[in-house]
């Protein structure tokens, strides 16, 4: 298969969707991003890289960071996190407070904000610097030592992040945080504000397509943990539209409100797409369309 040609074709095919939807204005810095951009990168499990469109433009990875934080916690701490976070789809918006109260402070899954705050809290206990640990993983796996937090985005989120603050205080009131609320929220905002390109992200996610094997030949996760993290991505990775994403794309995926999505074809490749316009559930409109085209044309879905 001519993958380069395919990515260029897909970039052409989704032109009508680019710019559709809304950028995530609830974080003021993200609201300022030009929606008329689209990038796509694919990295095979053996490390071959293909890119098209704006694949070398940095964007805010936001919730995509949650996959990498979870990978770090699972790899150094095993299954203990599952006592503090469930792994079921929530059926609610990613920042909802309602379910957390009715379920006594145990978040539904690690990819909604409440669950990710618990994972970051654990990573902070394990490393002393949760955002630094996620950044180091991203740098090593992408091979780009310049990957860094965009501090304007982190500050913008912290200044306007009243909902996340409510979730964190509620978690603390239920005894489900180990560290002070302010420290956890700061780490969480910094990991979400990592700025990366599609190519960086696809490279960084390659271990999810290769049974956990990382860029330097090390095991980022065991094959069994890799299977499980991909399963949680499939069922919980694309907000309240994981069913629709499975229907259209049919791959484990994780989206972020910066407009990025990382998807995994287990045993074959990792793909990253980015376009800032979000649909009603918070997933990139052109990004989902591109992944739909990709699996429809290649037959590379898990179904
Ligand atoms: N930092 C964002 C928030 O907590 C992440 C949201 C997302 O990408 O889903 O609101």
PDB file of C-alpha atoms and ligand atoms in Angstrom:
ATOM      1  CA  UNK A   1       0.000   0.000   0.000  1.00  0.00           C
ATOM      2  CA  UNK A   2       1.254   3.517  -0.852  1.00  0.00           C
ATOM      3  CA  UNK A   3       0.651   5.089   2.558  1.00  0.00           C
ATOM      4  CA  UNK A   4       2.026   8.521   1.641  1.00  0.00           C
ATOM      5  CA  UNK A   5      -0.339   8.755  -1.284  1.00  0.00           C
ATOM      6  CA  UNK A   6      -3.224   7.555   0.884  1.00  0.00           C
ATOM      7  CA  UNK A   7      -2.633  10.257   3.529  1.00  0.00           C
ATOM      8  CA  UNK A   8      -2.487  12.939   0.848  1.00  0.00           C
ATOM      9  CA  UNK A   9      -5.699  11.614  -0.687  1.00  0.00           C
ATOM     10  CA  UNK A  10      -7.439  11.644   2.693  1.00  0.00           C
ATOM     11  CA  UNK A  11      -6.239  15.212   3.300  1.00  0.00           C
ATOM     12  CA  UNK A  12      -7.906  16.175   0.022  1.00  0.00           C
ATOM     13  CA  UNK A  13     -11.084  14.252   0.812  1.00  0.00           C
ATOM     14  CA  UNK A  14     -11.706  15.974   4.171  1.00  0.00           C
ATOM     15  CA  UNK A  15     -11.211  19.542   2.903  1.00  0.00           C
ATOM     16  CA  UNK A  16     -14.980  20.265   3.177  1.00  0.00           C
ATOM     17  CA  UNK A  17     -14.926  19.312   6.898  1.00  0.00           C
ATOM     18  CA  UNK A  18     -11.897  21.432   7.816  1.00  0.00           C
ATOM     19  CA  UNK A  19     -13.057  24.497   9.739  1.00  0.00           C
ATOM     20  CA  UNK A  20     -16.405  22.926  10.639  1.00  0.00           C
ATOM     21  CA  UNK A  21     -17.428  22.788  14.313  1.00  0.00           C
ATOM     22  CA  UNK A  22     -16.248  25.029  17.133  1.00  0.00           C
ATOM     23  CA  UNK A  23     -12.816  25.524  18.661  1.00  0.00           C
ATOM     24  CA  UNK A  24     -12.632  24.908  22.424  1.00  0.00           C
ATOM     25  CA  UNK A  25     -13.241  28.454  23.619  1.00  0.00           C
ATOM     26  CA  UNK A  26     -13.735  27.451  27.268  1.00  0.00           C
ATOM     27  CA  UNK A  27      -9.931  27.501  27.530  1.00  0.00           C
ATOM     28  CA  UNK A  28      -9.326  31.042  26.218  1.00  0.00           C
ATOM     29  CA  UNK A  29      -5.903  30.279  24.658  1.00  0.00           C
ATOM     30  CA  UNK A  30      -7.392  27.412  22.627  1.00  0.00           C
ATOM     31  CA  UNK A  31     -10.207  29.652  21.438  1.00  0.00           C
ATOM     32  CA  UNK A  32      -7.625  31.710  19.556  1.00  0.00           C
ATOM     33  CA  UNK A  33      -6.411  28.840  17.296  1.00  0.00           C
ATOM     34  CA  UNK A  34      -7.135  29.082  13.529  1.00  0.00           C
ATOM     35  CA  UNK A  35      -9.650  26.280  12.784  1.00  0.00           C
ATOM     36  CA  UNK A  36      -8.630  26.007   9.106  1.00  0.00           C
ATOM     37  CA  UNK A  37      -5.820  23.545   9.714  1.00  0.00           C
ATOM     38  CA  UNK A  38      -5.536  19.789   9.276  1.00  0.00           C
ATOM     39  CA  UNK A  39      -2.665  17.370   9.758  1.00  0.00           C
ATOM     40  CA  UNK A  40      -2.238  13.601   9.687  1.00  0.00           C
ATOM     41  CA  UNK A  41       0.713  11.307  10.509  1.00  0.00           C
ATOM     42  CA  UNK A  42       1.067   7.556  10.561  1.00  0.00           C
ATOM     43  CA  UNK A  43       3.897   5.606  12.177  1.00  0.00           C
ATOM     44  CA  UNK A  44       4.180   1.889  11.482  1.00  0.00           C
ATOM     45  CA  UNK A  45       5.040  -0.468  14.312  1.00  0.00           C
ATOM     46  CA  UNK A  46       8.548  -0.648  12.838  1.00  0.00           C
ATOM     47  CA  UNK A  47       8.951   3.121  12.986  1.00  0.00           C
ATOM     48  CA  UNK A  48       8.340   4.237   9.388  1.00  0.00           C
ATOM     49  CA  UNK A  49       6.761   7.708   9.359  1.00  0.00           C
ATOM     50  CA  UNK A  50       4.319   9.222   6.839  1.00  0.00           C
ATOM     51  CA  UNK A  51       2.740  12.680   7.114  1.00  0.00           C
ATOM     52  CA  UNK A  52       0.477  15.056   5.177  1.00  0.00           C
ATOM     53  CA  UNK A  53      -1.124  18.482   5.614  1.00  0.00           C
ATOM     54  CA  UNK A  54      -0.212  20.474   8.724  1.00  0.00           C
ATOM     55  CA  UNK A  55       1.431  17.474  10.387  1.00  0.00           C
ATOM     56  CA  UNK A  56       4.362  19.580  11.590  1.00  0.00           C
ATOM     57  CA  UNK A  57       2.348  22.310  13.290  1.00  0.00           C
ATOM     58  CA  UNK A  58       2.254  22.128  17.096  1.00  0.00           C
ATOM     59  CA  UNK A  59      -1.092  21.956  18.868  1.00  0.00           C
ATOM     60  CA  UNK A  60      -2.279  21.466  22.436  1.00  0.00           C
ATOM     61  CA  UNK A  61      -2.669  17.733  23.048  1.00  0.00           C
ATOM     62  CA  UNK A  62      -5.044  18.200  26.016  1.00  0.00           C
ATOM     63  CA  UNK A  63      -6.829  14.941  26.905  1.00  0.00           C
ATOM     64  CA  UNK A  64      -4.605  12.816  24.686  1.00  0.00           C
ATOM     65  CA  UNK A  65      -2.051  13.204  27.500  1.00  0.00           C
ATOM     66  CA  UNK A  66      -4.356  11.080  29.677  1.00  0.00           C
ATOM     67  CA  UNK A  67      -3.369   7.917  27.791  1.00  0.00           C
ATOM     68  CA  UNK A  68       0.306   8.515  28.463  1.00  0.00           C
ATOM     69  CA  UNK A  69      -0.199   9.382  32.134  1.00  0.00           C
ATOM     70  CA  UNK A  70      -2.192   6.170  32.541  1.00  0.00           C
ATOM     71  CA  UNK A  71       0.527   4.166  30.769  1.00  0.00           C
ATOM     72  CA  UNK A  72       3.117   5.501  33.215  1.00  0.00           C
ATOM     73  CA  UNK A  73       0.979   4.660  36.240  1.00  0.00           C
ATOM     74  CA  UNK A  74       0.158   1.163  34.983  1.00  0.00           C
ATOM     75  CA  UNK A  75       3.767   0.418  34.155  1.00  0.00           C
ATOM     76  CA  UNK A  76       5.204   1.468  37.508  1.00  0.00           C
ATOM     77  CA  UNK A  77       2.282   0.723  39.820  1.00  0.00           C
ATOM     78  CA  UNK A  78       0.372  -2.161  38.252  1.00  0.00           C
ATOM     79  CA  UNK A  79      -3.378  -2.498  38.719  1.00  0.00           C
ATOM     80  CA  UNK A  80      -3.733  -0.480  41.962  1.00  0.00           C
ATOM     81  CA  UNK A  81      -5.236   2.487  40.102  1.00  0.00           C
ATOM     82  CA  UNK A  82      -8.337   0.425  39.301  1.00  0.00           C
ATOM     83  CA  UNK A  83      -9.339   0.598  42.977  1.00  0.00           C
ATOM     84  CA  UNK A  84      -9.671   4.378  42.556  1.00  0.00           C
ATOM     85  CA  UNK A  85     -11.064   4.648  38.996  1.00  0.00           C
ATOM     86  CA  UNK A  86     -13.568   2.462  37.118  1.00  0.00           C
ATOM     87  CA  UNK A  87     -13.163   1.595  33.447  1.00  0.00           C
ATOM     88  CA  UNK A  88     -16.667   1.930  32.047  1.00  0.00           C
ATOM     89  CA  UNK A  89     -17.947   4.512  29.578  1.00  0.00           C
ATOM     90  CA  UNK A  90     -19.591   7.365  31.439  1.00  0.00           C
ATOM     91  CA  UNK A  91     -22.383   8.357  29.055  1.00  0.00           C
ATOM     92  CA  UNK A  92     -21.892  11.875  30.426  1.00  0.00           C
ATOM     93  CA  UNK A  93     -19.868  14.900  29.326  1.00  0.00           C
ATOM     94  CA  UNK A  94     -16.138  14.688  30.115  1.00  0.00           C
ATOM     95  CA  UNK A  95     -16.303  17.317  32.850  1.00  0.00           C
ATOM     96  CA  UNK A  96     -19.597  16.237  34.466  1.00  0.00           C
ATOM     97  CA  UNK A  97     -19.940  16.477  38.243  1.00  0.00           C
ATOM     98  CA  UNK A  98     -23.209  14.595  38.653  1.00  0.00           C
ATOM     99  CA  UNK A  99     -22.048  10.998  38.281  1.00  0.00           C
ATOM    100  CA  UNK A 100     -19.030  11.517  40.518  1.00  0.00           C
ATOM    101  CA  UNK A 101     -21.272  12.415  43.429  1.00  0.00           C
ATOM    102  CA  UNK A 102     -23.715   9.564  42.912  1.00  0.00           C
ATOM    103  CA  UNK A 103     -20.828   7.086  42.636  1.00  0.00           C
ATOM    104  CA  UNK A 104     -19.071   8.247  45.828  1.00  0.00           C
ATOM    105  CA  UNK A 105     -16.042   9.877  44.252  1.00  0.00           C
ATOM    106  CA  UNK A 106     -14.895   6.950  42.072  1.00  0.00           C
ATOM    107  CA  UNK A 107     -14.695   8.304  38.506  1.00  0.00           C
ATOM    108  CA  UNK A 108     -16.199   6.182  35.741  1.00  0.00           C
ATOM    109  CA  UNK A 109     -12.971   5.902  33.723  1.00  0.00           C
ATOM    110  CA  UNK A 110      -9.441   7.361  33.485  1.00  0.00           C
ATOM    111  CA  UNK A 111     -10.225   9.463  30.403  1.00  0.00           C
ATOM    112  CA  UNK A 112     -12.952  11.716  31.770  1.00  0.00           C
ATOM    113  CA  UNK A 113     -11.524  14.655  33.684  1.00  0.00           C
ATOM    114  CA  UNK A 114     -12.265  13.293  37.173  1.00  0.00           C
ATOM    115  CA  UNK A 115     -10.571   9.980  36.352  1.00  0.00           C
ATOM    116  CA  UNK A 116      -7.597  11.661  34.754  1.00  0.00           C
ATOM    117  CA  UNK A 117      -7.171  13.894  37.811  1.00  0.00           C
ATOM    118  CA  UNK A 118      -6.949  10.740  39.968  1.00  0.00           C
ATOM    119  CA  UNK A 119      -4.382   9.204  37.581  1.00  0.00           C
ATOM    120  CA  UNK A 120      -2.310  12.405  37.650  1.00  0.00           C
ATOM    121  CA  UNK A 121      -2.526  12.417  41.441  1.00  0.00           C
ATOM    122  CA  UNK A 122      -1.109   8.880  41.528  1.00  0.00           C
ATOM    123  CA  UNK A 123       1.617   9.799  39.038  1.00  0.00           C
ATOM    124  CA  UNK A 124       2.508  12.790  41.206  1.00  0.00           C
ATOM    125  CA  UNK A 125       2.886  10.480  44.219  1.00  0.00           C
ATOM    126  CA  UNK A 126       5.020   8.060  42.199  1.00  0.00           C
ATOM    127  CA  UNK A 127       7.319  10.598  40.529  1.00  0.00           C
ATOM    128  CA  UNK A 128       7.093  13.924  42.360  1.00  0.00           C
ATOM    129  CA  UNK A 129       6.550  15.583  38.958  1.00  0.00           C
ATOM    130  CA  UNK A 130       3.627  14.135  36.988  1.00  0.00           C
ATOM    131  CA  UNK A 131       3.747  16.559  34.068  1.00  0.00           C
ATOM    132  CA  UNK A 132       7.528  16.172  33.866  1.00  0.00           C
ATOM    133  CA  UNK A 133       7.125  12.391  33.695  1.00  0.00           C
ATOM    134  CA  UNK A 134       4.592  12.611  30.853  1.00  0.00           C
ATOM    135  CA  UNK A 135       6.838  15.121  29.056  1.00  0.00           C
ATOM    136  CA  UNK A 136       9.875  12.837  29.411  1.00  0.00           C
ATOM    137  CA  UNK A 137       7.907   9.897  27.981  1.00  0.00           C
ATOM    138  CA  UNK A 138       6.760  12.038  25.044  1.00  0.00           C
ATOM    139  CA  UNK A 139      10.281  13.287  24.363  1.00  0.00           C
ATOM    140  CA  UNK A 140      11.792   9.812  24.468  1.00  0.00           C
ATOM    141  CA  UNK A 141       9.137   8.105  22.333  1.00  0.00           C
ATOM    142  CA  UNK A 142       8.826  10.918  19.765  1.00  0.00           C
ATOM    143  CA  UNK A 143      12.585  11.442  19.586  1.00  0.00           C
ATOM    144  CA  UNK A 144      11.893  15.175  19.868  1.00  0.00           C
ATOM    145  CA  UNK A 145      13.732  16.628  22.867  1.00  0.00           C
ATOM    146  CA  UNK A 146      11.977  19.962  22.337  1.00  0.00           C
ATOM    147  CA  UNK A 147       8.487  18.725  23.261  1.00  0.00           C
ATOM    148  CA  UNK A 148       7.315  21.035  26.041  1.00  0.00           C
ATOM    149  CA  UNK A 149       4.368  22.479  27.901  1.00  0.00           C
ATOM    150  CA  UNK A 150       2.850  25.652  26.466  1.00  0.00           C
ATOM    151  CA  UNK A 151       2.651  27.570  29.723  1.00  0.00           C
ATOM    152  CA  UNK A 152       0.213  30.146  28.323  1.00  0.00           C
ATOM    153  CA  UNK A 153      -2.285  27.327  27.717  1.00  0.00           C
ATOM    154  CA  UNK A 154      -1.672  25.798  31.161  1.00  0.00           C
ATOM    155  CA  UNK A 155      -2.157  29.180  32.863  1.00  0.00           C
ATOM    156  CA  UNK A 156      -5.237  29.892  30.775  1.00  0.00           C
ATOM    157  CA  UNK A 157      -6.740  26.548  31.835  1.00  0.00           C
ATOM    158  CA  UNK A 158      -5.888  27.035  35.509  1.00  0.00           C
ATOM    159  CA  UNK A 159      -7.415  30.524  35.546  1.00  0.00           C
ATOM    160  CA  UNK A 160     -10.655  29.336  33.963  1.00  0.00           C
ATOM    161  CA  UNK A 161     -10.761  25.741  35.245  1.00  0.00           C
ATOM    162  CA  UNK A 162     -13.477  26.043  37.851  1.00  0.00           C
ATOM    163  CA  UNK A 163     -15.062  22.728  36.914  1.00  0.00           C
ATOM    164  CA  UNK A 164     -11.846  20.761  37.247  1.00  0.00           C
ATOM    165  CA  UNK A 165     -11.261  22.486  40.588  1.00  0.00           C
ATOM    166  CA  UNK A 166     -14.736  21.364  41.714  1.00  0.00           C
ATOM    167  CA  UNK A 167     -14.060  17.795  40.594  1.00  0.00           C
ATOM    168  CA  UNK A 168     -10.712  17.741  42.392  1.00  0.00           C
ATOM    169  CA  UNK A 169     -12.142  19.136  45.628  1.00  0.00           C
ATOM    170  CA  UNK A 170     -14.958  16.623  45.494  1.00  0.00           C
ATOM    171  CA  UNK A 171     -12.461  13.779  44.938  1.00  0.00           C
ATOM    172  CA  UNK A 172     -10.454  15.050  47.905  1.00  0.00           C
ATOM    173  CA  UNK A 173     -13.591  15.176  50.063  1.00  0.00           C
ATOM    174  CA  UNK A 174     -14.150  11.479  49.248  1.00  0.00           C
ATOM    175  CA  UNK A 175     -10.552  10.617  50.158  1.00  0.00           C
ATOM    176  CA  UNK A 176      -9.642   9.871  46.521  1.00  0.00           C
ATOM    177  CA  UNK A 177      -6.672  12.273  46.231  1.00  0.00           C
ATOM    178  CA  UNK A 178      -3.280  11.690  47.823  1.00  0.00           C
ATOM    179  CA  UNK A 179      -1.813  15.156  47.140  1.00  0.00           C
ATOM    180  CA  UNK A 180      -3.001  18.735  47.726  1.00  0.00           C
ATOM    181  CA  UNK A 181      -5.707  19.773  45.238  1.00  0.00           C
ATOM    182  CA  UNK A 182      -3.720  22.743  43.883  1.00  0.00           C
ATOM    183  CA  UNK A 183      -0.665  20.624  43.118  1.00  0.00           C
ATOM    184  CA  UNK A 184      -2.719  17.984  41.328  1.00  0.00           C
ATOM    185  CA  UNK A 185      -4.576  20.581  39.252  1.00  0.00           C
ATOM    186  CA  UNK A 186      -1.367  22.314  38.271  1.00  0.00           C
ATOM    187  CA  UNK A 187       0.222  19.014  37.167  1.00  0.00           C
ATOM    188  CA  UNK A 188      -2.928  18.097  35.250  1.00  0.00           C
ATOM    189  CA  UNK A 189      -3.078  21.452  33.415  1.00  0.00           C
ATOM    190  CA  UNK A 190       0.612  21.212  32.517  1.00  0.00           C
ATOM    191  CA  UNK A 191       0.359  17.696  31.109  1.00  0.00           C
ATOM    192  CA  UNK A 192      -2.722  18.703  29.063  1.00  0.00           C
ATOM    193  CA  UNK A 193      -0.892  21.785  27.745  1.00  0.00           C
ATOM    194  CA  UNK A 194       1.940  19.817  26.125  1.00  0.00           C
ATOM    195  CA  UNK A 195       2.369  21.171  22.591  1.00  0.00           C
ATOM    196  CA  UNK A 196       3.147  18.528  19.976  1.00  0.00           C
ATOM    197  CA  UNK A 197       2.808  17.927  16.244  1.00  0.00           C
ATOM    198  CA  UNK A 198       0.882  15.076  14.616  1.00  0.00           C
ATOM    199  CA  UNK A 199       4.207  13.472  13.812  1.00  0.00           C
ATOM    200  CA  UNK A 200       5.453  13.725  17.423  1.00  0.00           C
ATOM    201  CA  UNK A 201       2.220  12.210  18.696  1.00  0.00           C
ATOM    202  CA  UNK A 202       2.044   9.330  16.243  1.00  0.00           C
ATOM    203  CA  UNK A 203       5.651   8.455  17.100  1.00  0.00           C
ATOM    204  CA  UNK A 204       4.921   8.703  20.821  1.00  0.00           C
ATOM    205  CA  UNK A 205       1.890   6.397  20.490  1.00  0.00           C
ATOM    206  CA  UNK A 206       3.706   3.752  18.504  1.00  0.00           C
ATOM    207  CA  UNK A 207       4.151   1.494  21.554  1.00  0.00           C
ATOM    208  CA  UNK A 208       0.367   1.059  21.639  1.00  0.00           C
ATOM    209  CA  UNK A 209       0.550  -0.530  18.178  1.00  0.00           C
ATOM    210  CA  UNK A 210       3.551  -2.718  18.948  1.00  0.00           C
ATOM    211  CA  UNK A 211       2.564  -4.679  22.048  1.00  0.00           C
ATOM    212  CA  UNK A 212       4.138  -2.064  24.304  1.00  0.00           C
ATOM    213  CA  UNK A 213       7.552  -1.926  22.647  1.00  0.00           C
ATOM    214  CA  UNK A 214       8.974   1.612  22.745  1.00  0.00           C
ATOM    215  CA  UNK A 215      11.176   3.618  20.401  1.00  0.00           C
ATOM    216  CA  UNK A 216      14.414   2.615  22.104  1.00  0.00           C
ATOM    217  CA  UNK A 217      13.562  -1.096  22.199  1.00  0.00           C
ATOM    218  CA  UNK A 218      12.316  -0.869  25.798  1.00  0.00           C
ATOM    219  CA  UNK A 219       8.910  -2.104  27.025  1.00  0.00           C
ATOM    220  CA  UNK A 220       6.797   0.968  27.816  1.00  0.00           C
ATOM    221  CA  UNK A 221       3.987  -1.404  28.827  1.00  0.00           C
ATOM    222  CA  UNK A 222       3.650  -5.181  28.886  1.00  0.00           C
ATOM    223  CA  UNK A 223       1.697  -6.680  25.961  1.00  0.00           C
ATOM    224  CA  UNK A 224      -1.230  -7.429  28.336  1.00  0.00           C
ATOM    225  CA  UNK A 225      -1.292  -3.842  29.672  1.00  0.00           C
ATOM    226  CA  UNK A 226      -1.129  -2.531  26.109  1.00  0.00           C
ATOM    227  CA  UNK A 227      -4.162  -4.619  25.190  1.00  0.00           C
ATOM    228  CA  UNK A 228      -6.033  -3.238  28.177  1.00  0.00           C
ATOM    229  CA  UNK A 229      -5.193   0.419  27.582  1.00  0.00           C
ATOM    230  CA  UNK A 230      -6.289   0.069  23.942  1.00  0.00           C
ATOM    231  CA  UNK A 231      -9.568  -1.451  25.169  1.00  0.00           C
ATOM    232  CA  UNK A 232     -10.205   1.505  27.481  1.00  0.00           C
ATOM    233  CA  UNK A 233      -9.423   3.872  24.599  1.00  0.00           C
ATOM    234  CA  UNK A 234     -11.947   2.078  22.407  1.00  0.00           C
ATOM    235  CA  UNK A 235     -14.737   2.208  24.989  1.00  0.00           C
ATOM    236  CA  UNK A 236     -14.000   5.530  26.724  1.00  0.00           C
ATOM    237  CA  UNK A 237     -11.499   7.504  24.604  1.00  0.00           C
ATOM    238  CA  UNK A 238     -13.715   9.800  22.565  1.00  0.00           C
ATOM    239  CA  UNK A 239     -16.004  11.408  25.143  1.00  0.00           C
ATOM    240  CA  UNK A 240     -19.666  10.698  24.977  1.00  0.00           C
ATOM    241  CA  UNK A 241     -19.311   9.596  21.347  1.00  0.00           C
ATOM    242  CA  UNK A 242     -17.223   6.449  21.802  1.00  0.00           C
ATOM    243  CA  UNK A 243     -20.034   4.403  20.250  1.00  0.00           C
ATOM    244  CA  UNK A 244     -20.187   6.661  17.210  1.00  0.00           C
ATOM    245  CA  UNK A 245     -16.383   6.635  16.926  1.00  0.00           C
ATOM    246  CA  UNK A 246     -16.349   2.813  17.055  1.00  0.00           C
ATOM    247  CA  UNK A 247     -19.092   2.761  14.415  1.00  0.00           C
ATOM    248  CA  UNK A 248     -17.341   5.130  12.039  1.00  0.00           C
ATOM    249  CA  UNK A 249     -13.659   4.444  12.711  1.00  0.00           C
ATOM    250  CA  UNK A 250     -13.482   1.123  14.550  1.00  0.00           C
ATOM    251  CA  UNK A 251     -10.180   1.714  16.335  1.00  0.00           C
ATOM    252  CA  UNK A 252      -9.007   2.490  19.868  1.00  0.00           C
ATOM    253  CA  UNK A 253      -8.666   6.276  19.936  1.00  0.00           C
ATOM    254  CA  UNK A 254      -8.214   9.210  22.288  1.00  0.00           C
ATOM    255  CA  UNK A 255      -9.260  12.723  21.425  1.00  0.00           C
ATOM    256  CA  UNK A 256      -8.533  16.073  23.019  1.00  0.00           C
ATOM    257  CA  UNK A 257     -10.266  19.445  22.956  1.00  0.00           C
ATOM    258  CA  UNK A 258      -7.262  20.888  21.093  1.00  0.00           C
ATOM    259  CA  UNK A 259      -8.626  18.965  18.072  1.00  0.00           C
ATOM    260  CA  UNK A 260      -6.147  16.092  18.071  1.00  0.00           C
ATOM    261  CA  UNK A 261      -6.967  12.390  17.977  1.00  0.00           C
ATOM    262  CA  UNK A 262      -4.568   9.458  18.351  1.00  0.00           C
ATOM    263  CA  UNK A 263      -5.790   6.118  16.990  1.00  0.00           C
ATOM    264  CA  UNK A 264      -4.169   2.710  17.110  1.00  0.00           C
ATOM    265  CA  UNK A 265      -4.262  -0.184  14.651  1.00  0.00           C
ATOM    266  CA  UNK A 266      -2.958  -2.906  17.001  1.00  0.00           C
ATOM    267  CA  UNK A 267      -0.017  -4.754  15.486  1.00  0.00           C
ATOM    268  CA  UNK A 268       0.246  -2.306  12.573  1.00  0.00           C
ATOM    269  CA  UNK A 269       0.501   1.436  13.215  1.00  0.00           C
ATOM    270  CA  UNK A 270      -0.384   4.537  15.229  1.00  0.00           C
ATOM    271  CA  UNK A 271      -2.119   7.456  13.519  1.00  0.00           C
ATOM    272  CA  UNK A 272      -2.494  11.009  14.706  1.00  0.00           C
ATOM    273  CA  UNK A 273      -4.853  13.567  13.175  1.00  0.00           C
ATOM    274  CA  UNK A 274      -5.470  17.187  14.105  1.00  0.00           C
ATOM    275  CA  UNK A 275      -7.985  19.820  13.113  1.00  0.00           C
ATOM    276  CA  UNK A 276      -9.233  22.285  15.760  1.00  0.00           C
ATOM    277  CA  UNK A 277     -12.960  22.419  14.904  1.00  0.00           C
ATOM    278  CA  UNK A 278     -14.863  20.199  17.369  1.00  0.00           C
ATOM    279  CA  UNK A 279     -18.281  18.573  16.963  1.00  0.00           C
ATOM    280  CA  UNK A 280     -20.859  18.600  19.728  1.00  0.00           C
ATOM    281  CA  UNK A 281     -19.245  15.737  21.664  1.00  0.00           C
ATOM    282  CA  UNK A 282     -15.825  17.422  21.616  1.00  0.00           C
ATOM    283  CA  UNK A 283     -14.151  15.365  18.876  1.00  0.00           C
ATOM    284  CA  UNK A 284     -12.453  16.983  15.885  1.00  0.00           C
ATOM    285  CA  UNK A 285     -14.923  16.984  12.969  1.00  0.00           C
ATOM    286  CA  UNK A 286     -12.302  16.683  10.215  1.00  0.00           C
ATOM    287  CA  UNK A 287     -10.176  14.360  12.367  1.00  0.00           C
ATOM    288  CA  UNK A 288     -12.962  11.809  12.788  1.00  0.00           C
ATOM    289  CA  UNK A 289     -13.814  12.108   9.083  1.00  0.00           C
ATOM    290  CA  UNK A 290     -10.173  11.425   8.165  1.00  0.00           C
ATOM    291  CA  UNK A 291      -9.957   8.342  10.390  1.00  0.00           C
ATOM    292  CA  UNK A 292     -13.271   7.116   8.985  1.00  0.00           C
ATOM    293  CA  UNK A 293     -11.801   7.479   5.466  1.00  0.00           C
ATOM    294  CA  UNK A 294      -8.626   5.737   6.587  1.00  0.00           C
ATOM    295  CA  UNK A 295     -10.224   2.591   7.989  1.00  0.00           C
ATOM    296  CA  UNK A 296     -12.867   2.467   5.267  1.00  0.00           C
ATOM    297  CA  UNK A 297     -10.238   2.617   2.508  1.00  0.00           C
ATOM    298  CA  UNK A 298      -7.673   0.304   4.136  1.00  0.00           C
ATOM    299  CA  UNK A 299      -9.937  -2.107   6.016  1.00  0.00           C
ATOM    300  CA  UNK A 300      -7.563  -1.588   8.970  1.00  0.00           C
ATOM    301  CA  UNK A 301     -10.098  -1.442  11.777  1.00  0.00           C
ATOM    302  CA  UNK A 302     -10.394  -3.868  14.666  1.00  0.00           C
ATOM    303  CA  UNK A 303     -13.801  -4.992  13.360  1.00  0.00           C
TER     304      UNK A 303
HETATM  305  N1  LIG B   1      -7.491  20.196  29.949  1.00  0.00           N
HETATM  306  C1  LIG B   1      -8.808  19.963  29.440  1.00  0.00           C
HETATM  307  C2  LIG B   1      -9.841  20.025  30.542  1.00  0.00           C
HETATM  308  O1  LIG B   1      -9.635  19.485  31.564  1.00  0.00           O
HETATM  309  C3  LIG B   1      -8.826  18.645  28.760  1.00  0.00           C
HETATM  310  C4  LIG B   1     -10.134  18.356  28.144  1.00  0.00           C
HETATM  311  C5  LIG B   1     -10.056  17.442  26.979  1.00  0.00           C
HETATM  312  O2  LIG B   1      -9.185  17.547  26.113  1.00  0.00           O
HETATM  313  O3  LIG B   1     -10.928  16.575  26.940  1.00  0.00           O
HETATM  314  O4  LIG B   1     -10.863  20.619  30.406  1.00  0.00           O
END
